[in-house]
Short mmCIF file of C-alpha atoms in Angstrom, two decimals:
data_model
loop_
_atom_site.label_atom_id
_atom_site.label_comp_id
_atom_site.label_asym_id
_atom_site.label_seq_id
_atom_site.Cartn_x
_atom_site.Cartn_y
_atom_site.Cartn_z
CA MET V 1 -44.19 -31.62 18.52
CA GLU V 2 -44.99 -30.06 15.06
CA THR V 3 -47.20 -33.12 14.36
CA THR V 4 -49.10 -32.52 17.40
CA TYR V 5 -49.81 -29.02 16.59
CA ALA V 6 -50.81 -29.94 13.14
CA SER V 7 -53.31 -32.60 14.44
CA GLN V 8 -54.79 -30.22 17.00
CA ALA V 9 -55.31 -27.44 14.45
CA ALA V 10 -56.95 -29.82 12.08
CA THR V 11 -59.84 -30.33 14.61
CA LEU V 12 -60.48 -26.76 14.90
CA THR V 13 -63.05 -24.68 12.90
CA THR V 14 -62.01 -22.07 10.44
CA HIS V 15 -63.42 -19.41 12.78
CA ASP V 16 -61.33 -20.72 15.60
CA LEU V 17 -58.27 -20.82 13.60
CA LEU V 18 -58.61 -17.18 12.48
CA ALA V 19 -59.31 -16.12 16.10
CA ILE V 20 -55.97 -17.72 17.14
CA LEU V 21 -54.10 -15.51 14.45
CA GLN V 22 -55.68 -12.41 16.09
CA THR V 23 -53.31 -12.95 19.06
CA PRO V 24 -50.21 -14.90 17.68
CA GLU V 25 -47.95 -13.61 20.52
CA GLU V 26 -49.89 -15.94 22.80
CA TYR V 27 -48.96 -19.07 21.05
CA GLU V 28 -45.73 -20.95 20.07
CA PRO V 29 -44.50 -20.25 16.58
CA GLU V 30 -44.94 -23.93 15.73
CA ALA V 31 -48.68 -23.57 16.61
CA ILE V 32 -49.08 -20.58 14.50
CA LEU V 33 -47.47 -22.28 11.49
CA ALA V 34 -49.64 -25.31 11.98
CA VAL V 35 -52.78 -23.00 11.94
CA ILE V 36 -51.70 -21.20 8.87
CA ALA V 37 -50.91 -24.68 7.07
CA VAL V 38 -54.59 -25.93 7.90
CA LEU V 39 -56.08 -22.61 6.69
CA GLU V 40 -54.10 -22.78 3.42
CA GLU V 41 -55.36 -26.34 3.02
CA ARG V 42 -58.90 -25.24 3.27
CA GLY V 43 -58.20 -22.45 0.72
CA VAL V 44 -58.79 -19.65 3.20
CA GLN V 45 -57.06 -16.48 2.30
CA THR V 46 -56.76 -13.33 4.48
CA LEU V 47 -54.72 -10.10 3.99
CA ASP V 48 -52.37 -10.71 6.92
CA LEU V 49 -51.92 -14.49 6.43
CA GLU V 50 -48.47 -14.29 4.59
CA GLU V 51 -47.32 -11.66 7.11
CA ASN V 52 -48.14 -14.00 9.96
CA LYS V 53 -46.48 -16.83 8.40
CA GLN V 54 -43.13 -14.89 7.82
CA HIS V 55 -43.22 -13.57 11.33
CA ALA V 56 -43.89 -16.96 12.85
CA GLN V 57 -41.11 -18.62 10.78
CA ALA V 58 -38.71 -15.83 11.86
CA VAL V 59 -39.58 -16.34 15.43
CA LEU V 60 -38.98 -20.02 15.02
CA ASN V 61 -35.72 -19.62 13.41
CA ALA V 62 -34.52 -17.46 16.17
CA LYS V 63 -35.73 -19.75 18.69
CA GLN V 64 -33.88 -22.73 17.07
CA GLU V 65 -30.83 -20.70 16.80
CA LEU V 66 -31.01 -19.86 20.41
CA GLU V 67 -31.43 -23.39 21.55
CA ALA V 68 -28.45 -24.42 19.39
CA LEU V 69 -26.09 -22.11 21.07
CA PRO V 70 -23.54 -23.77 23.28
CA LYS V 71 -24.50 -23.44 26.92
CA THR V 72 -21.34 -24.37 28.89
CA PRO V 73 -17.72 -23.14 28.34
CA ALA V 74 -16.69 -26.60 27.08
CA GLU V 75 -19.51 -26.59 24.54
CA ARG V 76 -18.54 -22.96 23.56
CA LEU V 77 -14.87 -24.04 23.01
CA ARG V 78 -15.93 -27.16 20.90
CA GLY V 79 -18.17 -24.83 18.93
CA MET V 80 -15.29 -22.51 18.30
CA LEU V 81 -12.93 -25.28 17.34
CA GLN V 82 -15.42 -26.48 14.84
CA LEU V 83 -14.79 -23.34 12.75
CA PHE V 84 -11.34 -24.62 11.93
CA ILE V 85 -12.26 -28.21 11.01
CA PRO V 86 -13.41 -29.20 7.45
CA GLN V 87 -16.76 -30.89 7.38
CA PRO V 88 -19.61 -31.39 4.86
CA GLY V 89 -20.97 -28.28 3.72
CA TYR V 90 -18.10 -26.33 5.30
CA TYR V 91 -14.97 -27.73 3.84
CA VAL V 92 -13.12 -25.15 1.82
CA THR V 93 -13.82 -22.29 4.11
CA PRO V 94 -11.84 -23.80 7.21
CA ILE V 95 -8.97 -24.73 4.98
CA LEU V 96 -8.75 -21.03 3.85
CA LEU V 97 -9.04 -19.88 7.37
CA ASN V 98 -6.13 -22.24 8.50
CA ILE V 99 -3.93 -21.29 5.54
CA ASN V 100 -4.28 -17.63 6.42
CA LEU V 101 -3.64 -18.16 10.08
CA ALA V 102 -0.55 -20.41 9.45
CA ILE V 103 1.00 -17.74 7.12
CA PHE V 104 0.43 -15.21 9.71
CA ILE V 105 2.13 -17.24 12.40
CA TYR V 106 5.02 -17.64 10.05
CA MET V 107 5.14 -13.86 9.48
CA LEU V 108 5.54 -13.46 13.23
CA LEU V 109 8.16 -16.19 13.36
CA ILE V 110 10.47 -14.33 10.88
CA GLY V 111 10.19 -11.07 12.79
CA ILE V 112 7.28 -9.27 11.05
CA SER V 113 5.33 -6.91 13.34
CA PHE V 114 2.25 -8.31 15.05
CA ILE V 115 0.33 -5.07 15.04
CA SER V 116 1.66 -2.95 12.09
CA PRO V 117 4.09 -4.60 9.62
CA GLN V 118 6.19 -2.32 7.43
CA ALA V 119 5.33 -2.09 3.70
CA GLY V 120 8.89 -3.34 2.74
CA GLN V 121 8.36 -6.47 4.97
CA LEU V 122 5.10 -7.28 3.31
CA PHE V 123 6.52 -6.70 -0.10
CA ALA V 124 9.48 -9.10 0.71
CA ILE V 125 7.07 -12.05 1.50
CA GLY V 126 4.72 -11.55 -1.57
CA GLY V 127 2.69 -8.39 -1.13
CA ASN V 128 1.07 -6.89 -4.30
CA TYR V 129 3.29 -3.91 -5.50
CA GLY V 130 2.42 -2.54 -8.92
CA PRO V 131 5.82 -1.92 -10.40
CA TYR V 132 7.00 -5.60 -9.64
CA THR V 133 3.62 -7.24 -10.07
CA LEU V 134 3.40 -5.72 -13.66
CA SER V 135 7.14 -6.65 -14.36
CA GLY V 136 6.77 -10.35 -14.31
CA GLN V 137 5.94 -11.11 -10.80
CA TRP V 138 2.33 -11.76 -11.41
CA TRP V 139 2.11 -14.32 -8.61
CA ARG V 140 1.97 -11.55 -6.09
CA LEU V 141 -1.77 -11.11 -7.10
CA LEU V 142 -2.26 -14.59 -5.55
CA THR V 143 0.23 -14.54 -2.60
CA SER V 144 -1.04 -11.07 -1.40
CA THR V 145 -4.43 -12.61 -0.81
CA PHE V 146 -3.12 -14.66 2.05
CA LEU V 147 -1.08 -11.99 3.69
CA HIS V 148 -2.45 -9.46 6.28
CA ALA V 149 -1.14 -6.21 7.79
CA GLY V 150 -1.47 -7.01 11.44
CA ILE V 151 -3.61 -9.10 13.80
CA LEU V 152 -6.70 -6.79 13.49
CA HIS V 153 -6.77 -6.92 9.74
CA LEU V 154 -6.50 -10.78 9.94
CA LEU V 155 -9.21 -10.91 12.55
CA PHE V 156 -11.69 -8.76 10.72
CA ASN V 157 -11.15 -10.74 7.46
CA MET V 158 -11.32 -14.10 9.03
CA VAL V 159 -14.54 -13.48 10.85
CA ALA V 160 -16.08 -12.14 7.45
CA LEU V 161 -14.78 -15.15 5.73
CA VAL V 162 -16.29 -17.62 8.18
CA SER V 163 -19.63 -15.61 8.11
CA VAL V 164 -20.05 -15.76 4.27
CA GLY V 165 -18.40 -19.20 3.73
CA ARG V 166 -20.67 -20.95 6.21
CA GLN V 167 -23.71 -19.83 4.00
CA LEU V 168 -22.24 -19.85 0.40
CA GLU V 169 -20.23 -23.07 0.37
CA LEU V 170 -23.22 -25.03 1.24
CA MET V 171 -25.27 -23.33 -1.45
CA ILE V 172 -22.70 -23.74 -4.38
CA GLY V 173 -20.32 -26.48 -3.32
CA ARG V 174 -16.65 -26.80 -2.73
CA SER V 175 -15.12 -26.36 -6.23
CA THR V 176 -17.35 -23.57 -7.25
CA PHE V 177 -16.58 -21.87 -3.95
CA ILE V 178 -12.73 -22.08 -4.23
CA ILE V 179 -12.74 -21.04 -7.86
CA ALA V 180 -14.93 -18.00 -7.15
CA TYR V 181 -12.80 -17.14 -4.11
CA LEU V 182 -9.44 -17.07 -5.94
CA LEU V 183 -10.86 -15.24 -8.94
CA CYS V 184 -12.26 -12.47 -6.77
CA GLY V 185 -8.92 -12.27 -4.92
CA ILE V 186 -6.98 -11.87 -8.07
CA ALA V 187 -9.55 -9.36 -9.39
CA GLY V 188 -9.07 -7.42 -6.16
CA GLY V 189 -5.27 -7.31 -6.62
CA LEU V 190 -5.67 -6.03 -10.24
CA ALA V 191 -8.12 -3.41 -9.33
CA SER V 192 -5.69 -2.25 -6.54
CA ILE V 193 -2.73 -1.76 -8.75
CA TRP V 194 -4.79 -0.16 -11.52
CA TRP V 195 -6.05 2.41 -9.19
CA ASP V 196 -2.76 3.00 -7.25
CA GLY V 197 0.13 0.77 -7.95
CA THR V 198 2.57 2.59 -5.73
CA ARG V 199 1.28 0.95 -2.48
CA VAL V 200 1.84 -2.60 -1.17
CA GLY V 201 -1.40 -4.33 -0.95
CA VAL V 202 -2.30 -7.29 1.11
CA GLY V 203 -5.23 -9.01 2.53
CA ALA V 204 -8.30 -11.36 1.62
CA SER V 205 -10.66 -8.39 1.46
CA GLY V 206 -11.05 -8.47 -2.19
CA ALA V 207 -11.89 -12.19 -2.18
CA ILE V 208 -14.24 -11.91 0.71
CA PHE V 209 -16.03 -8.92 -0.66
CA GLY V 210 -16.42 -10.96 -3.95
CA MET V 211 -18.06 -13.83 -2.06
CA PHE V 212 -20.49 -11.37 -0.40
CA GLY V 213 -21.34 -10.03 -3.78
CA LEU V 214 -21.81 -13.39 -5.26
CA LEU V 215 -24.08 -14.38 -2.30
CA LEU V 216 -26.09 -11.10 -2.76
CA VAL V 217 -26.75 -11.87 -6.45
CA LEU V 218 -27.72 -15.49 -5.77
CA MET V 219 -30.47 -14.16 -3.26
CA ALA V 220 -31.44 -11.58 -5.79
CA LEU V 221 -31.95 -13.87 -8.74
CA GLU V 222 -33.07 -17.10 -7.20
CA ARG V 223 -36.63 -17.72 -8.43
CA LYS V 224 -38.19 -19.87 -5.73
CA LEU V 225 -37.79 -17.47 -2.79
CA THR V 226 -40.27 -14.52 -2.57
CA TRP V 227 -39.08 -11.04 -2.34
CA ALA V 228 -40.33 -10.81 1.17
CA GLU V 229 -38.06 -13.79 2.10
CA LYS V 230 -35.13 -12.24 0.28
CA ARG V 231 -35.46 -8.72 1.62
CA ALA V 232 -34.04 -9.38 5.05
CA MET V 233 -31.21 -11.41 3.88
CA MET V 234 -30.17 -9.00 1.18
CA GLY V 235 -30.64 -6.14 3.48
CA ASN V 236 -28.19 -7.66 5.92
CA MET V 237 -25.59 -8.28 3.19
CA GLY V 238 -26.11 -4.96 1.67
CA LEU V 239 -25.46 -3.28 4.99
CA ILE V 240 -22.29 -5.34 5.63
CA ILE V 241 -21.02 -4.44 2.12
CA GLY V 242 -21.87 -0.78 2.54
CA VAL V 243 -20.34 -0.38 5.97
CA ASN V 244 -16.93 -1.91 4.75
CA LEU V 245 -16.86 0.32 1.70
CA LEU V 246 -17.50 3.37 3.83
CA PHE V 247 -14.95 2.11 6.22
CA GLY V 248 -12.57 1.78 3.23
CA MET V 249 -12.68 5.40 2.71
CA LYS V 250 -10.18 5.81 5.43
CA ASP V 251 -6.47 6.13 4.64
CA GLY V 252 -4.54 2.89 4.19
CA ILE V 253 -7.51 0.79 3.30
CA ASP V 254 -7.61 -0.60 -0.21
CA ASN V 255 -11.08 0.11 -1.37
CA ALA V 256 -10.12 -0.47 -5.06
CA ALA V 257 -9.48 -4.11 -4.09
CA HIS V 258 -12.84 -4.40 -2.38
CA ALA V 259 -14.64 -2.98 -5.30
CA GLY V 260 -12.74 -5.17 -7.81
CA GLY V 261 -13.56 -8.26 -5.88
CA LEU V 262 -17.17 -7.33 -5.32
CA VAL V 263 -17.84 -6.65 -9.03
CA VAL V 264 -16.32 -10.01 -10.11
CA GLY V 265 -18.13 -11.95 -7.46
CA MET V 266 -21.47 -10.39 -8.47
CA VAL V 267 -20.76 -11.33 -12.23
CA GLN V 268 -19.93 -14.77 -11.08
CA GLY V 269 -23.20 -14.84 -9.22
CA VAL V 270 -25.11 -13.94 -12.35
CA VAL V 271 -23.15 -16.64 -14.29
CA LEU V 272 -24.10 -19.19 -11.71
CA MET V 273 -27.72 -18.33 -11.84
CA LEU V 274 -27.72 -18.75 -15.58
CA ARG V 275 -26.06 -22.06 -15.40
CA SER V 276 -28.85 -23.27 -12.98
CA GLU V 277 -31.78 -21.70 -14.43
CA ARG V 278 -31.99 -19.20 -11.33
CA LEU V 279 -32.09 -22.05 -8.80
CA ILE V 280 -29.30 -22.46 -6.20
CA ALA V 281 -27.59 -25.64 -6.84
CA PRO V 282 -25.19 -27.11 -4.29
CA ILE V 283 -23.16 -28.92 -7.02
CA TYR V 284 -22.32 -27.31 -10.27
CA SER V 285 -20.88 -29.23 -13.07
CA LEU V 286 -17.08 -29.62 -13.04
CA LYS V 287 -16.93 -28.81 -16.72
CA GLY V 288 -18.82 -25.62 -16.13
CA ASN V 289 -16.56 -24.71 -13.31
CA ILE V 290 -13.43 -25.36 -15.40
CA ILE V 291 -14.83 -23.12 -18.16
CA THR V 292 -15.46 -20.33 -15.75
CA ALA V 293 -11.93 -20.56 -14.35
CA ILE V 294 -10.42 -20.59 -17.78
CA VAL V 295 -12.45 -17.63 -18.95
CA GLY V 296 -11.72 -15.66 -15.86
CA LEU V 297 -7.97 -16.29 -16.10
CA VAL V 298 -8.00 -15.23 -19.80
CA LEU V 299 -9.67 -11.98 -18.91
CA PHE V 300 -7.26 -11.23 -16.03
CA VAL V 301 -4.26 -12.05 -18.17
CA THR V 302 -5.57 -9.63 -20.70
CA ALA V 303 -6.18 -6.94 -18.02
CA TYR V 304 -2.76 -7.66 -16.57
CA ASN V 305 -1.19 -6.93 -19.71
CA LEU V 306 -3.19 -3.68 -20.43
CA ILE V 307 -2.23 -1.96 -17.24
CA PRO V 308 0.63 0.36 -18.10
CA ILE V 309 3.64 1.20 -15.80
CA THR V 310 3.59 4.84 -15.99
CA GLY V 311 3.70 8.00 -13.79
CA GLN V 312 4.65 7.58 -10.28
CA MET V 313 4.48 3.87 -10.40
CA ARG V 314 7.28 3.78 -13.23
CA TYR V 315 9.26 6.42 -11.30
CA GLN V 316 9.19 4.32 -8.08
CA TYR V 317 10.11 1.16 -10.13
CA LEU V 318 13.07 2.69 -11.90
CA MET V 319 14.43 4.40 -8.80
CA GLU V 320 14.19 1.02 -6.93
CA GLN V 321 16.17 -0.55 -9.88
CA VAL V 322 18.83 2.19 -9.57
CA ALA V 323 19.07 1.56 -5.94
CA GLU V 324 19.61 -2.13 -6.38
CA LYS V 325 22.22 -1.49 -8.97
CA GLU V 326 24.05 1.03 -6.74
CA ILE V 327 24.14 -1.54 -3.87
CA ALA V 328 25.77 -4.12 -6.19
CA ALA V 329 28.18 -1.60 -7.66
CA MET V 330 29.36 -0.26 -4.38
CA GLN V 331 30.55 -3.63 -3.12
CA VAL V 332 33.94 -3.33 -4.85
CA PHE V 333 34.37 0.23 -3.66
CA TYR V 334 33.84 -0.75 -0.02
CA GLU V 335 36.19 -3.67 -0.26
CA MET V 336 38.87 -1.17 -1.73
CA ALA V 337 38.23 1.13 1.27
CA GLU V 338 38.88 -1.74 3.72
CA THR V 339 42.11 -2.71 1.87
CA ASP V 340 45.52 -1.21 2.52
CA GLU V 341 46.31 1.07 -0.55
CA SER V 342 49.44 -0.79 -1.05
CA ASN V 343 47.38 -3.91 -1.81
CA ILE V 344 45.02 -2.27 -4.19
CA ASP V 345 46.26 -3.21 -7.79
CA GLU V 346 44.99 -4.34 -11.19
CA ARG V 347 43.25 -7.36 -9.64
CA PHE V 348 40.41 -5.26 -8.84
CA VAL V 349 40.00 -3.92 -12.36
CA PRO V 350 37.49 -6.68 -13.78
CA ARG V 351 35.11 -5.97 -10.84
CA ILE V 352 35.49 -2.39 -11.24
CA GLU V 353 34.64 -2.50 -14.77
CA ALA V 354 31.70 -4.66 -14.18
CA ALA V 355 30.47 -2.14 -11.59
CA THR V 356 31.01 0.66 -14.14
CA GLU V 357 28.60 -1.13 -16.37
CA LEU V 358 26.08 -1.11 -13.57
CA TRP V 359 26.47 2.62 -13.31
CA SER V 360 26.02 2.89 -17.07
CA GLU V 361 22.77 0.97 -16.84
CA SER V 362 21.51 3.20 -13.93
CA GLU V 363 22.39 6.29 -15.91
CA ALA V 364 20.32 5.03 -18.83
CA LEU V 365 17.31 4.25 -16.52
CA LEU V 366 17.58 7.72 -15.02
CA GLU V 367 17.81 9.39 -18.55
CA SER V 368 14.50 7.58 -19.49
CA LEU V 369 12.63 9.23 -16.70
CA THR V 370 11.60 12.29 -18.79
CA GLU V 371 7.96 12.65 -17.64
CA VAL V 372 8.62 13.44 -13.98
CA GLU V 373 7.92 17.06 -12.63
CA GLY V 374 8.64 19.00 -9.44
CA LYS V 375 10.52 17.46 -6.53
CA ASP V 376 10.70 14.08 -8.46
CA LYS V 377 12.39 15.72 -11.33
CA ASP V 378 14.91 17.42 -9.04
CA HIS V 379 15.65 14.02 -7.44
CA VAL V 380 16.16 12.37 -10.82
CA LEU V 381 18.52 15.09 -11.98
CA ALA V 382 20.45 14.89 -8.84
CA MET V 383 20.62 11.15 -8.96
CA LEU V 384 21.82 11.41 -12.51
CA ASP V 385 24.75 13.62 -11.61
CA TYR V 386 25.48 11.31 -8.56
CA VAL V 387 25.64 8.23 -10.88
CA ARG V 388 27.71 9.94 -13.52
CA LEU V 389 30.16 11.01 -10.88
CA ARG V 390 30.35 7.44 -9.43
CA LYS V 391 30.86 6.23 -13.07
CA LYS V 392 33.74 8.81 -13.60
CA SER V 393 35.26 7.59 -10.24
CA TYR V 394 35.27 4.00 -11.24
CA GLU V 395 36.75 4.80 -14.65
CA LEU V 396 39.54 6.73 -12.95
CA PHE V 397 40.16 3.84 -10.58
CA SER V 398 40.27 1.29 -13.43
CA TYR V 399 42.75 3.30 -15.55
CA ASP V 400 45.09 4.29 -12.55
CA LEU V 401 45.26 0.73 -11.43
CA GLN V 402 46.06 -0.70 -14.92
CA HIS V 403 48.81 1.82 -15.13
CA GLY V 404 50.29 1.20 -11.77
CA ARG V 405 49.14 4.45 -10.24
CA PRO V 406 47.85 5.05 -6.69
CA PRO V 407 44.10 4.77 -6.73
CA MET V 408 43.66 7.89 -4.58
CA ASN V 409 45.08 11.06 -6.18
CA GLU V 410 44.04 14.57 -6.77
CA ARG V 411 41.57 13.82 -9.47
CA GLN V 412 39.88 11.01 -7.69
CA GLU V 413 39.47 13.06 -4.47
CA LYS V 414 37.89 15.89 -6.39
CA VAL V 415 35.36 13.40 -7.82
CA LEU V 416 34.67 11.86 -4.44
CA TRP V 417 34.31 15.03 -2.74
CA ALA V 418 31.62 16.05 -5.26
CA VAL V 419 29.95 12.53 -4.73
CA GLU V 420 29.83 13.18 -1.01
CA GLY V 421 28.17 16.56 -1.67
CA TYR V 422 25.50 14.90 -3.72
CA ILE V 423 24.93 12.18 -1.07
CA ASN V 424 24.36 14.76 1.62
CA ALA V 425 22.12 16.87 -0.47
CA ILE V 426 19.86 13.96 -1.60
CA GLN V 427 19.80 12.46 2.02
CA GLN V 428 18.72 15.92 3.30
CA GLY V 429 16.21 16.56 0.59
CA ARG V 430 18.03 19.53 -1.00
CA GLU V 431 17.91 18.18 -4.54
CA SER V 432 16.40 21.43 -5.76
CA GLN V 433 19.45 23.34 -4.62
CA ILE V 434 22.00 20.99 -5.95
CA VAL V 435 20.53 20.75 -9.37
CA ASN V 436 20.15 24.62 -9.85
CA ALA V 437 22.31 25.73 -12.69
CA ASN V 438 24.27 28.34 -10.66
CA TYR V 439 24.93 25.96 -7.86
CA ARG V 440 25.85 22.70 -9.66
CA ASN V 441 29.08 22.61 -11.46
CA VAL V 442 30.01 19.00 -12.17
CA GLN V 443 30.82 19.09 -15.85
CA GLU V 444 34.53 19.71 -15.46
CA LEU V 445 34.68 16.50 -13.23
CA LEU V 446 32.63 14.37 -15.82
CA GLN V 447 35.13 15.57 -18.39
CA LEU V 448 38.14 14.50 -16.63
CA HIS V 449 40.18 12.14 -18.71
CA PRO V 450 42.11 9.38 -16.91
CA LYS V 451 45.33 10.19 -18.61
CA ASP V 452 47.72 12.45 -16.78
CA HIS V 453 48.15 15.90 -18.41
CA THR V 454 50.01 18.82 -16.69
CA MET V 455 50.02 22.19 -18.44
CA GLU V 456 51.96 25.32 -17.54
CA VAL V 457 50.58 28.72 -18.51
CA ASP V 458 52.06 32.26 -18.48
CA GLY V 459 51.03 34.35 -15.59
CA GLU V 460 50.78 34.01 -11.79
CA ALA V 461 48.24 31.30 -10.92
CA LYS V 462 47.30 31.18 -7.28
CA GLU V 463 46.10 28.19 -5.19
CA GLY V 464 42.34 27.98 -5.40
CA MET V 465 42.03 30.05 -8.48
CA LEU V 466 39.04 29.33 -10.76
CA VAL V 467 39.87 27.96 -14.15
CA VAL V 468 37.59 28.69 -17.09
CA ILE V 469 38.05 27.25 -20.45
CA ASP V 470 36.14 28.85 -23.32
CA GLY V 471 33.70 30.34 -20.80
CA ILE V 472 33.05 26.92 -18.97
CA LYS V 473 34.21 26.47 -15.39
CA ALA V 474 36.71 23.69 -15.34
CA GLY V 475 37.81 23.60 -11.66
CA PHE V 476 40.22 25.16 -9.24
CA THR V 477 44.16 25.32 -9.25
CA GLN V 478 46.00 23.63 -6.43
CA ASP V 479 49.59 24.97 -5.64
CA GLY V 480 49.37 26.82 -8.93
CA ALA V 481 49.16 23.72 -10.85
CA LEU V 482 46.48 22.57 -13.41
CA ASP V 483 47.15 18.87 -13.07
CA GLY V 484 44.08 16.96 -14.13
CA ILE V 485 41.95 20.01 -14.94
CA THR V 486 43.15 20.35 -18.54
CA ALA V 487 43.62 16.61 -19.22
CA ASP V 488 41.94 16.77 -22.68
CA LEU V 489 43.31 20.09 -23.63
CA ASP V 490 46.21 20.39 -26.19
CA LYS V 491 48.66 22.94 -25.13
CA ASP V 492 49.30 23.89 -28.79
CA ASN V 493 45.65 24.65 -29.28
CA ILE V 494 45.54 27.50 -26.72
CA GLU V 495 44.91 31.00 -28.18
CA SER V 496 45.20 32.94 -25.05
CA THR V 497 45.33 33.00 -21.17
CA THR V 498 44.13 35.74 -18.99
CA ILE V 499 44.24 36.07 -15.25
CA LEU V 500 41.56 38.06 -13.48
CA LYS V 501 42.10 39.44 -10.02
CA GLY V 502 39.95 38.51 -7.14
CA GLU V 503 37.38 41.33 -7.07
CA GLN V 504 37.06 41.47 -10.89
CA ALA V 505 36.70 37.67 -10.98
CA LYS V 506 34.22 37.64 -8.11
CA ALA V 507 32.06 40.06 -9.89
CA ILE V 508 31.74 37.82 -12.79
CA TYR V 509 31.83 34.36 -11.33
CA GLY V 510 30.50 35.01 -7.87
CA GLU V 511 32.26 33.17 -4.69
CA ASP V 512 33.79 30.90 -7.31
CA GLY V 513 36.06 33.73 -8.38
CA ALA V 514 36.96 34.95 -4.81
CA ASN V 515 40.67 33.81 -5.46
CA GLY V 516 40.81 35.11 -8.96
CA ALA V 517 40.22 33.27 -12.31
CA LEU V 518 42.38 31.86 -15.10
CA LEU V 519 40.53 32.27 -18.33
CA ILE V 520 41.79 29.96 -21.12
CA THR V 521 40.57 30.48 -24.66
CA THR V 522 41.28 27.91 -27.36
CA MET V 523 41.52 28.07 -31.10
CA LYS V 524 38.07 27.45 -32.73
#
């Protein structure tokens, strides 16, 4: 039909051709394009010739797209299924689409929520979480690109992937496309943990934004297309990118990943244009693609090693390490609790000592958290006391079992009672209370020595009386005895003992002195 229009236009005079252009809406777009072609051949130039040409071409494109649309349900279904089938010019995109869908189905099969997965679940299967990603689990930068936080997240990303992939893959070729996609995805992951490494990041958004950025640069720098031809395409892509970045301002959206992928995609677009002298080449050389991939990976490895684990990210990481060590260390305690006390003997000692080492490691980790402030600092201090009390409990268990003594005794019960107090306070968020210097008094428990030592003192000691050694609260008497309280104290080193009555002791030591106080002064 185009040949017919062209032959008919060639028989008309220039005046007649120009008259047709005065009412283009009355003619088919193919006819208008044929008229313009003849006028150009004759060297006729008018002010609106180029504008008429662009309008006619746009109308023709829209007409062809409309004609290409499937008309029956069966045709629509076949057209939709074609999106998932690799084919010439559209090969890598459906493979990426199918991988993302398969992984999402796997997530559902293992019990992860269809709508809103928990952060812990996403982390467990490969989500990008700064403290762990930067501590050797670099592969999370890649795996997180194929995970999605619910069906809507997956749907939006896959629609965008197909949209950009159908255009871009045809322009730059398979290998160039997949290299660019993966580099943009990794860049998005790095940007995410650099900006806020305390959240679990997942999704293909960084990679997809990168591909939009790459396509945008190709359109902007390609030297054959006119700016008039580029304007509409670039405007549409710019609108898509802008809307998504604006949408990313909402809570829970990882805009840093979007921006990181976008920037790297645009940089790759510039590189591709330089490689092809600003012409879009469907097949770039394999050598050039390999060099691009190597340079990109070198830059990413450098960036990966430069991102520090500090602040909140370090705090969360170390607290999780402490939690993992606690779980491991508590196994022997739970086993002892389920065992009849008569069967608890020195056979438990090796495991108790191994668990004690875990408590020591946790203690060192918590002591290294010196930069925290506010509630986090209170939590660290409370956890530090808790860990030290657990460690002391295990040391007492080990010593008593090695010497044939019952594991549960007065000293152990005091320590475990204090442990329970810390557990309750931490679970209820009352760390600021328990770490208050006037409230917290665990030093006497931490200074307990495994060896038995009972000391008699002159005077009348009552049950529940506060014992103060050299001005430091050491504990309370039970049945008038000091068993365990003065384990490290040499009786011959005592200079004096003084008993304060209830009101007098209470005035000095508060409620701790309600039953009186026994003051012990040692020789200096």
